[in-house]
Amino acid sequence: MEINDEEQIVFAVPNRPTSPVWMKPDERVALREFFRAEEDERLGRWRWPENPEYVVYRADDDARVLHEPSGQVWVITRRAVNGATYGGIQDWHRAARAFFDAHPDPLDMPDGIYMVNKTFHPYERLVQRRRGKWLHLYRGDAPQHETHTAEQVARIAAKEGRLTPLVQVPEPDTTGGAS
């Protein structure tokens, strides 16, 4: 597929004559973005939505930030990103922080019910981890519209030391009672 001099999209099909396809400019942009996103996924790269010129690759616990127009690369750890403040931070650092925010480390806790001690809402909240997934449970008045996922709530609360286990759910016996 290519775009010719007349801004038409031409699909090359073996053993067939080519025929251009007319598209509106916004349709061409959408098509380019679609194929770029598909290629990004295939290559394991993440584009910073605020400035797509910055592409981030995960390398173990590090993020490799590439500024495509200049070819500059920076490597930074999650810990270093979180330890810095935003005053005077460059765009590549903001891209790395956005990447880590979008790709949090798994919150590895046993299944159970946990209380969030008024971390960022004026009411107490309960969250439950069941089969590796976080779910909301409430005590008191719950809002009609939820702005945070249960995993985000648990992650923030765990980071601030405000996640208290209330009940741990035992693993089901899959042996049928045999020991």
JSON list of N, CA and C in Angstrom, two decimals, residues 48-106:
[
{"chain": "A", "resi": 48, "resn": "TRP", "atom": "N", "xyz": [3.64, 7.63, 23.62]},
{"chain": "A", "resi": 48, "resn": "TRP", "atom": "CA", "xyz": [3.12, 8.57, 24.61]},
{"chain": "A", "resi": 48, "resn": "TRP", "atom": "C", "xyz": [1.97, 9.33, 23.95]},
{"chain": "A", "resi": 49, "resn": "PRO", "atom": "N", "xyz": [0.74, 9.21, 24.44]},
{"chain": "A", "resi": 49, "resn": "PRO", "atom": "CA", "xyz": [-0.40, 9.88, 23.81]},
{"chain": "A", "resi": 49, "resn": "PRO", "atom": "C", "xyz": [-0.24, 11.40, 23.73]},
{"chain": "A", "resi": 50, "resn": "GLU", "atom": "N", "xyz": [0.41, 11.99, 24.71]},
{"chain": "A", "resi": 50, "resn": "GLU", "atom": "CA", "xyz": [0.58, 13.44, 24.73]},
{"chain": "A", "resi": 50, "resn": "GLU", "atom": "C", "xyz": [1.53, 13.92, 23.63]},
{"chain": "A", "resi": 51, "resn": "ASN", "atom": "N", "xyz": [2.52, 13.11, 23.28]},
{"chain": "A", "resi": 51, "resn": "ASN", "atom": "CA", "xyz": [3.46, 13.44, 22.21]},
{"chain": "A", "resi": 51, "resn": "ASN", "atom": "C", "xyz": [3.94, 12.14, 21.58]},
{"chain": "A", "resi": 52, "resn": "PRO", "atom": "N", "xyz": [3.29, 11.68, 20.49]},
{"chain": "A", "resi": 52, "resn": "PRO", "atom": "CA", "xyz": [3.60, 10.38, 19.90]},
{"chain": "A", "resi": 52, "resn": "PRO", "atom": "C", "xyz": [5.00, 10.25, 19.30]},
{"chain": "A", "resi": 53, "resn": "GLU", "atom": "N", "xyz": [5.78, 11.33, 19.29]},
{"chain": "A", "resi": 53, "resn": "GLU", "atom": "CA", "xyz": [7.17, 11.22, 18.84]},
{"chain": "A", "resi": 53, "resn": "GLU", "atom": "C", "xyz": [8.01, 10.43, 19.83]},
{"chain": "A", "resi": 54, "resn": "TYR", "atom": "N", "xyz": [7.52, 10.30, 21.07]},
{"chain": "A", "resi": 54, "resn": "TYR", "atom": "CA", "xyz": [8.22, 9.54, 22.10]},
{"chain": "A", "resi": 54, "resn": "TYR", "atom": "C", "xyz": [7.65, 8.14, 22.17]},
{"chain": "A", "resi": 55, "resn": "VAL", "atom": "N", "xyz": [8.50, 7.15, 21.94]},
{"chain": "A", "resi": 55, "resn": "VAL", "atom": "CA", "xyz": [8.13, 5.75, 21.95]},
{"chain": "A", "resi": 55, "resn": "VAL", "atom": "C", "xyz": [8.87, 5.08, 23.10]},
{"chain": "A", "resi": 56, "resn": "VAL", "atom": "N", "xyz": [8.16, 4.25, 23.84]},
{"chain": "A", "resi": 56, "resn": "VAL", "atom": "CA", "xyz": [8.76, 3.62, 25.01]},
{"chain": "A", "resi": 56, "resn": "VAL", "atom": "C", "xyz": [8.73, 2.10, 24.83]},
{"chain": "A", "resi": 57, "resn": "TYR", "atom": "N", "xyz": [9.87, 1.48, 25.13]},
{"chain": "A", "resi": 57, "resn": "TYR", "atom": "CA", "xyz": [10.00, 0.03, 25.13]},
{"chain": "A", "resi": 57, "resn": "TYR", "atom": "C", "xyz": [10.30, -0.40, 26.56]},
{"chain": "A", "resi": 58, "resn": "ARG", "atom": "N", "xyz": [9.69, -1.51, 26.98]},
{"chain": "A", "resi": 58, "resn": "ARG", "atom": "CA", "xyz": [10.00, -2.05, 28.31]},
{"chain": "A", "resi": 58, "resn": "ARG", "atom": "C", "xyz": [11.20, -2.96, 28.18]},
{"chain": "A", "resi": 59, "resn": "ALA", "atom": "N", "xyz": [12.14, -2.79, 29.11]},
{"chain": "A", "resi": 59, "resn": "ALA", "atom": "CA", "xyz": [13.33, -3.64, 29.17]},
{"chain": "A", "resi": 59, "resn": "ALA", "atom": "C", "xyz": [13.49, -4.06, 30.62]},
{"chain": "A", "resi": 60, "resn": "ASP", "atom": "N", "xyz": [12.95, -5.21, 30.98]},
{"chain": "A", "resi": 60, "resn": "ASP", "atom": "CA", "xyz": [12.92, -5.70, 32.37]},
{"chain": "A", "resi": 60, "resn": "ASP", "atom": "C", "xyz": [12.23, -4.65, 33.23]},
{"chain": "A", "resi": 61, "resn": "ASP", "atom": "N", "xyz": [12.95, -4.09, 34.21]},
{"chain": "A", "resi": 61, "resn": "ASP", "atom": "CA", "xyz": [12.35, -3.08, 35.09]},
{"chain": "A", "resi": 61, "resn": "ASP", "atom": "C", "xyz": [12.60, -1.67, 34.58]},
{"chain": "A", "resi": 62, "resn": "ASP", "atom": "N", "xyz": [13.23, -1.54, 33.43]},
{"chain": "A", "resi": 62, "resn": "ASP", "atom": "CA", "xyz": [13.54, -0.23, 32.87]},
{"chain": "A", "resi": 62, "resn": "ASP", "atom": "C", "xyz": [12.58, 0.13, 31.75]},
{"chain": "A", "resi": 63, "resn": "ALA", "atom": "N", "xyz": [12.58, 1.41, 31.43]},
{"chain": "A", "resi": 63, "resn": "ALA", "atom": "CA", "xyz": [11.88, 1.90, 30.24]},
{"chain": "A", "resi": 63, "resn": "ALA", "atom": "C", "xyz": [12.93, 2.53, 29.35]},
{"chain": "A", "resi": 64, "resn": "ARG", "atom": "N", "xyz": [12.91, 2.16, 28.08]},
{"chain": "A", "resi": 64, "resn": "ARG", "atom": "CA", "xyz": [13.78, 2.79, 27.08]},
{"chain": "A", "resi": 64, "resn": "ARG", "atom": "C", "xyz": [12.91, 3.74, 26.30]},
{"chain": "A", "resi": 65, "resn": "VAL", "atom": "N", "xyz": [13.23, 5.02, 26.41]},
{"chain": "A", "resi": 65, "resn": "VAL", "atom": "CA", "xyz": [12.44, 6.05, 25.75]},
{"chain": "A", "resi": 65, "resn": "VAL", "atom": "C", "xyz": [13.20, 6.50, 24.51]},
{"chain": "A", "resi": 66, "resn": "LEU", "atom": "N", "xyz": [12.54, 6.44, 23.37]},
{"chain": "A", "resi": 66, "resn": "LEU", "atom": "CA", "xyz": [13.13, 6.84, 22.10]},
{"chain": "A", "resi": 66, "resn": "LEU", "atom": "C", "xyz": [12.39, 8.05, 21.57]},
{"chain": "A", "resi": 67, "resn": "HIS", "atom": "N", "xyz": [13.14, 9.10, 21.24]},
{"chain": "A", "resi": 67, "resn": "HIS", "atom": "CA", "xyz": [12.56, 10.24, 20.54]},
{"chain": "A", "resi": 67, "resn": "HIS", "atom": "C", "xyz": [12.81, 9.99, 19.06]},
{"chain": "A", "resi": 68, "resn": "GLU", "atom": "N", "xyz": [11.77, 9.59, 18.34]},
{"chain": "A", "resi": 68, "resn": "GLU", "atom": "CA", "xyz": [11.94, 9.14, 16.96]},
{"chain": "A", "resi": 68, "resn": "GLU", "atom": "C", "xyz": [12.59, 10.17, 16.04]},
{"chain": "A", "resi": 69, "resn": "PRO", "atom": "N", "xyz": [12.20, 11.45, 16.07]},
{"chain": "A", "resi": 69, "resn": "PRO", "atom": "CA", "xyz": [12.81, 12.40, 15.14]},
{"chain": "A", "resi": 69, "resn": "PRO", "atom": "C", "xyz": [14.32, 12.57, 15.32]},
{"chain": "A", "resi": 70, "resn": "SER", "atom": "N", "xyz": [14.79, 12.54, 16.56]},
{"chain": "A", "resi": 70, "resn": "SER", "atom": "CA", "xyz": [16.22, 12.77, 16.81]},
{"chain": "A", "resi": 70, "resn": "SER", "atom": "C", "xyz": [17.01, 11.47, 16.97]},
{"chain": "A", "resi": 71, "resn": "GLY", "atom": "N", "xyz": [16.33, 10.37, 17.29]},
{"chain": "A", "resi": 71, "resn": "GLY", "atom": "CA", "xyz": [17.00, 9.11, 17.54]},
{"chain": "A", "resi": 71, "resn": "GLY", "atom": "C", "xyz": [17.60, 8.99, 18.92]},
{"chain": "A", "resi": 72, "resn": "GLN", "atom": "N", "xyz": [17.40, 9.99, 19.78]},
{"chain": "A", "resi": 72, "resn": "GLN", "atom": "CA", "xyz": [17.93, 9.93, 21.14]},
{"chain": "A", "resi": 72, "resn": "GLN", "atom": "C", "xyz": [17.19, 8.88, 21.96]},
{"chain": "A", "resi": 73, "resn": "VAL", "atom": "N", "xyz": [17.95, 8.19, 22.82]},
{"chain": "A", "resi": 73, "resn": "VAL", "atom": "CA", "xyz": [17.39, 7.15, 23.68]},
{"chain": "A", "resi": 73, "resn": "VAL", "atom": "C", "xyz": [17.81, 7.42, 25.11]},
{"chain": "A", "resi": 74, "resn": "TRP", "atom": "N", "xyz": [16.87, 7.26, 26.02]},
{"chain": "A", "resi": 74, "resn": "TRP", "atom": "CA", "xyz": [17.14, 7.37, 27.45]},
{"chain": "A", "resi": 74, "resn": "TRP", "atom": "C", "xyz": [16.62, 6.09, 28.12]},
{"chain": "A", "resi": 75, "resn": "VAL", "atom": "N", "xyz": [17.29, 5.66, 29.16]},
{"chain": "A", "resi": 75, "resn": "VAL", "atom": "CA", "xyz": [16.86, 4.49, 29.93]},
{"chain": "A", "resi": 75, "resn": "VAL", "atom": "C", "xyz": [16.66, 4.95, 31.36]},
{"chain": "A", "resi": 76, "resn": "ILE", "atom": "N", "xyz": [15.53, 4.57, 31.94]},
{"chain": "A", "resi": 76, "resn": "ILE", "atom": "CA", "xyz": [15.22, 4.99, 33.31]},
{"chain": "A", "resi": 76, "resn": "ILE", "atom": "C", "xyz": [14.43, 3.88, 34.00]},
{"chain": "A", "resi": 77, "resn": "THR", "atom": "N", "xyz": [14.63, 3.76, 35.29]},
{"chain": "A", "resi": 77, "resn": "THR", "atom": "CA", "xyz": [13.89, 2.76, 36.07]},
{"chain": "A", "resi": 77, "resn": "THR", "atom": "C", "xyz": [12.60, 3.36, 36.61]},
{"chain": "A", "resi": 78, "resn": "ARG", "atom": "N", "xyz": [11.68, 2.49, 36.99]},
{"chain": "A", "resi": 78, "resn": "ARG", "atom": "CA", "xyz": [10.42, 2.94, 37.61]},
{"chain": "A", "resi": 78, "resn": "ARG", "atom": "C", "xyz": [10.72, 3.74, 38.88]},
{"chain": "A", "resi": 79, "resn": "ARG", "atom": "N", "xyz": [11.69, 3.25, 39.63]},
{"chain": "A", "resi": 79, "resn": "ARG", "atom": "CA", "xyz": [12.03, 3.92, 40.89]},
{"chain": "A", "resi": 79, "resn": "ARG", "atom": "C", "xyz": [12.55, 5.33, 40.66]},
{"chain": "A", "resi": 80, "resn": "ALA", "atom": "N", "xyz": [13.40, 5.49, 39.65]},
{"chain": "A", "resi": 80, "resn": "ALA", "atom": "CA", "xyz": [13.94, 6.82, 39.35]},
{"chain": "A", "resi": 80, "resn": "ALA", "atom": "C", "xyz": [12.85, 7.75, 38.84]},
{"chain": "A", "resi": 81, "resn": "VAL", "atom": "N", "xyz": [11.94, 7.23, 38.04]},
{"chain": "A", "resi": 81, "resn": "VAL", "atom": "CA", "xyz": [10.84, 8.05, 37.54]},
{"chain": "A", "resi": 81, "resn": "VAL", "atom": "C", "xyz": [9.98, 8.54, 38.69]},
{"chain": "A", "resi": 82, "resn": "ASN", "atom": "N", "xyz": [9.63, 7.64, 39.59]},
{"chain": "A", "resi": 82, "resn": "ASN", "atom": "CA", "xyz": [8.75, 8.00, 40.70]},
{"chain": "A", "resi": 82, "resn": "ASN", "atom": "C", "xyz": [9.44, 8.87, 41.73]},
{"chain": "A", "resi": 83, "resn": "GLY", "atom": "N", "xyz": [10.77, 8.84, 41.80]},
{"chain": "A", "resi": 83, "resn": "GLY", "atom": "CA", "xyz": [11.49, 9.64, 42.78]},
{"chain": "A", "resi": 83, "resn": "GLY", "atom": "C", "xyz": [11.67, 11.08, 42.39]},
{"chain": "A", "resi": 84, "resn": "ALA", "atom": "N", "xyz": [11.45, 11.40, 41.13]},
{"chain": "A", "resi": 84, "resn": "ALA", "atom": "CA", "xyz": [11.67, 12.76, 40.65]},
{"chain": "A", "resi": 84, "resn": "ALA", "atom": "C", "xyz": [10.40, 13.59, 40.75]},
{"chain": "A", "resi": 85, "resn": "THR", "atom": "N", "xyz": [10.57, 14.87, 40.82]},
{"chain": "A", "resi": 85, "resn": "THR", "atom": "CA", "xyz": [9.43, 15.78, 40.80]},
{"chain": "A", "resi": 85, "resn": "THR", "atom": "C", "xyz": [9.28, 16.35, 39.41]},
{"chain": "A", "resi": 86, "resn": "TYR", "atom": "N", "xyz": [8.11, 16.95, 39.14]},
{"chain": "A", "resi": 86, "resn": "TYR", "atom": "CA", "xyz": [7.86, 17.45, 37.80]},
{"chain": "A", "resi": 86, "resn": "TYR", "atom": "C", "xyz": [8.55, 18.78, 37.49]},
{"chain": "A", "resi": 87, "resn": "GLY", "atom": "N", "xyz": [9.08, 19.48, 38.44]},
{"chain": "A", "resi": 87, "resn": "GLY", "atom": "CA", "xyz": [9.72, 20.76, 38.18]},
{"chain": "A", "resi": 87, "resn": "GLY", "atom": "C", "xyz": [10.93, 20.60, 37.28]},
{"chain": "A", "resi": 88, "resn": "GLY", "atom": "N", "xyz": [10.89, 21.13, 36.08]},
{"chain": "A", "resi": 88, "resn": "GLY", "atom": "CA", "xyz": [12.03, 21.10, 35.17]},
{"chain": "A", "resi": 88, "resn": "GLY", "atom": "C", "xyz": [12.28, 19.76, 34.51]},
{"chain": "A", "resi": 89, "resn": "ILE", "atom": "N", "xyz": [11.36, 18.82, 34.60]},
{"chain": "A", "resi": 89, "resn": "ILE", "atom": "CA", "xyz": [11.56, 17.50, 34.00]},
{"chain": "A", "resi": 89, "resn": "ILE", "atom": "C", "xyz": [11.30, 17.61, 32.49]},
{"chain": "A", "resi": 90, "resn": "GLN", "atom": "N", "xyz": [12.12, 16.91, 31.73]},
{"chain": "A", "resi": 90, "resn": "GLN", "atom": "CA", "xyz": [12.01, 16.96, 30.27]},
{"chain": "A", "resi": 90, "resn": "GLN", "atom": "C", "xyz": [10.92, 16.01, 29.78]},
{"chain": "A", "resi": 91, "resn": "ASP", "atom": "N", "xyz": [10.57, 16.18, 28.50]},
{"chain": "A", "resi": 91, "resn": "ASP", "atom": "CA", "xyz": [9.49, 15.38, 27.92]},
{"chain": "A", "resi": 91, "resn": "ASP", "atom": "C", "xyz": [9.77, 13.88, 27.95]},
{"chain": "A", "resi": 92, "resn": "TRP", "atom": "N", "xyz": [11.01, 13.47, 27.73]},
{"chain": "A", "resi": 92, "resn": "TRP", "atom": "CA", "xyz": [11.30, 12.03, 27.73]},
{"chain": "A", "resi": 92, "resn": "TRP", "atom": "C", "xyz": [10.99, 11.43, 29.10]},
{"chain": "A", "resi": 93, "resn": "HIS", "atom": "N", "xyz": [11.25, 12.21, 30.16]},
{"chain": "A", "resi": 93, "resn": "HIS", "atom": "CA", "xyz": [10.97, 11.74, 31.52]},
{"chain": "A", "resi": 93, "resn": "HIS", "atom": "C", "xyz": [9.46, 11.63, 31.74]},
{"chain": "A", "resi": 94, "resn": "ARG", "atom": "N", "xyz": [8.72, 12.62, 31.24]},
{"chain": "A", "resi": 94, "resn": "ARG", "atom": "CA", "xyz": [7.26, 12.56, 31.35]},
{"chain": "A", "resi": 94, "resn": "ARG", "atom": "C", "xyz": [6.70, 11.36, 30.57]},
{"chain": "A", "resi": 95, "resn": "ALA", "atom": "N", "xyz": [7.30, 11.06, 29.41]},
{"chain": "A", "resi": 95, "resn": "ALA", "atom": "CA", "xyz": [6.87, 9.90, 28.63]},
{"chain": "A", "resi": 95, "resn": "ALA", "atom": "C", "xyz": [7.10, 8.62, 29.42]},
{"chain": "A", "resi": 96, "resn": "ALA", "atom": "N", "xyz": [8.25, 8.51, 30.07]},
{"chain": "A", "resi": 96, "resn": "ALA", "atom": "CA", "xyz": [8.55, 7.32, 30.87]},
{"chain": "A", "resi": 96, "resn": "ALA", "atom": "C", "xyz": [7.58, 7.20, 32.04]},
{"chain": "A", "resi": 97, "resn": "ARG", "atom": "N", "xyz": [7.29, 8.32, 32.70]},
{"chain": "A", "resi": 97, "resn": "ARG", "atom": "CA", "xyz": [6.35, 8.28, 33.82]},
{"chain": "A", "resi": 97, "resn": "ARG", "atom": "C", "xyz": [4.96, 7.86, 33.34]},
{"chain": "A", "resi": 98, "resn": "ALA", "atom": "N", "xyz": [4.52, 8.40, 32.20]},
{"chain": "A", "resi": 98, "resn": "ALA", "atom": "CA", "xyz": [3.21, 8.02, 31.65]},
{"chain": "A", "resi": 98, "resn": "ALA", "atom": "C", "xyz": [3.19, 6.53, 31.29]},
{"chain": "A", "resi": 99, "resn": "PHE", "atom": "N", "xyz": [4.31, 6.02, 30.77]},
{"chain": "A", "resi": 99, "resn": "PHE", "atom": "CA", "xyz": [4.40, 4.59, 30.44]},
{"chain": "A", "resi": 99, "resn": "PHE", "atom": "C", "xyz": [4.24, 3.74, 31.70]},
{"chain": "A", "resi": 100, "resn": "PHE", "atom": "N", "xyz": [4.99, 4.08, 32.75]},
{"chain": "A", "resi": 100, "resn": "PHE", "atom": "CA", "xyz": [4.89, 3.29, 33.98]},
{"chain": "A", "resi": 100, "resn": "PHE", "atom": "C", "xyz": [3.51, 3.42, 34.61]},
{"chain": "A", "resi": 101, "resn": "ASP", "atom": "N", "xyz": [2.89, 4.61, 34.50]},
{"chain": "A", "resi": 101, "resn": "ASP", "atom": "CA", "xyz": [1.52, 4.76, 35.02]},
{"chain": "A", "resi": 101, "resn": "ASP", "atom": "C", "xyz": [0.54, 3.89, 34.24]},
{"chain": "A", "resi": 102, "resn": "ALA", "atom": "N", "xyz": [0.76, 3.78, 32.93]},
{"chain": "A", "resi": 102, "resn": "ALA", "atom": "CA", "xyz": [-0.13, 2.97, 32.09]},
{"chain": "A", "resi": 102, "resn": "ALA", "atom": "C", "xyz": [0.16, 1.48, 32.21]},
{"chain": "A", "resi": 103, "resn": "HIS", "atom": "N", "xyz": [1.35, 1.12, 32.71]},
{"chain": "A", "resi": 103, "resn": "HIS", "atom": "CA", "xyz": [1.75, -0.29, 32.84]},
{"chain": "A", "resi": 103, "resn": "HIS", "atom": "C", "xyz": [2.24, -0.55, 34.27]},
{"chain": "A", "resi": 104, "resn": "PRO", "atom": "N", "xyz": [1.33, -0.55, 35.24]},
{"chain": "A", "resi": 104, "resn": "PRO", "atom": "CA", "xyz": [1.77, -0.73, 36.63]},
{"chain": "A", "resi": 104, "resn": "PRO", "atom": "C", "xyz": [2.27, -2.14, 36.88]},
{"chain": "A", "resi": 105, "resn": "ASP", "atom": "N", "xyz": [3.18, -2.24, 37.86]},
{"chain": "A", "resi": 105, "resn": "ASP", "atom": "CA", "xyz": [3.61, -3.56, 38.30]},
{"chain": "A", "resi": 105, "resn": "ASP", "atom": "C", "xyz": [2.40, -4.28, 38.86]},
{"chain": "A", "resi": 106, "resn": "PRO", "atom": "N", "xyz": [2.32, -5.58, 38.69]},
{"chain": "A", "resi": 106, "resn": "PRO", "atom": "CA", "xyz": [1.19, -6.29, 39.28]},
{"chain": "A", "resi": 106, "resn": "PRO", "atom": "C", "xyz": [1.21, -6.17, 40.79]}
]
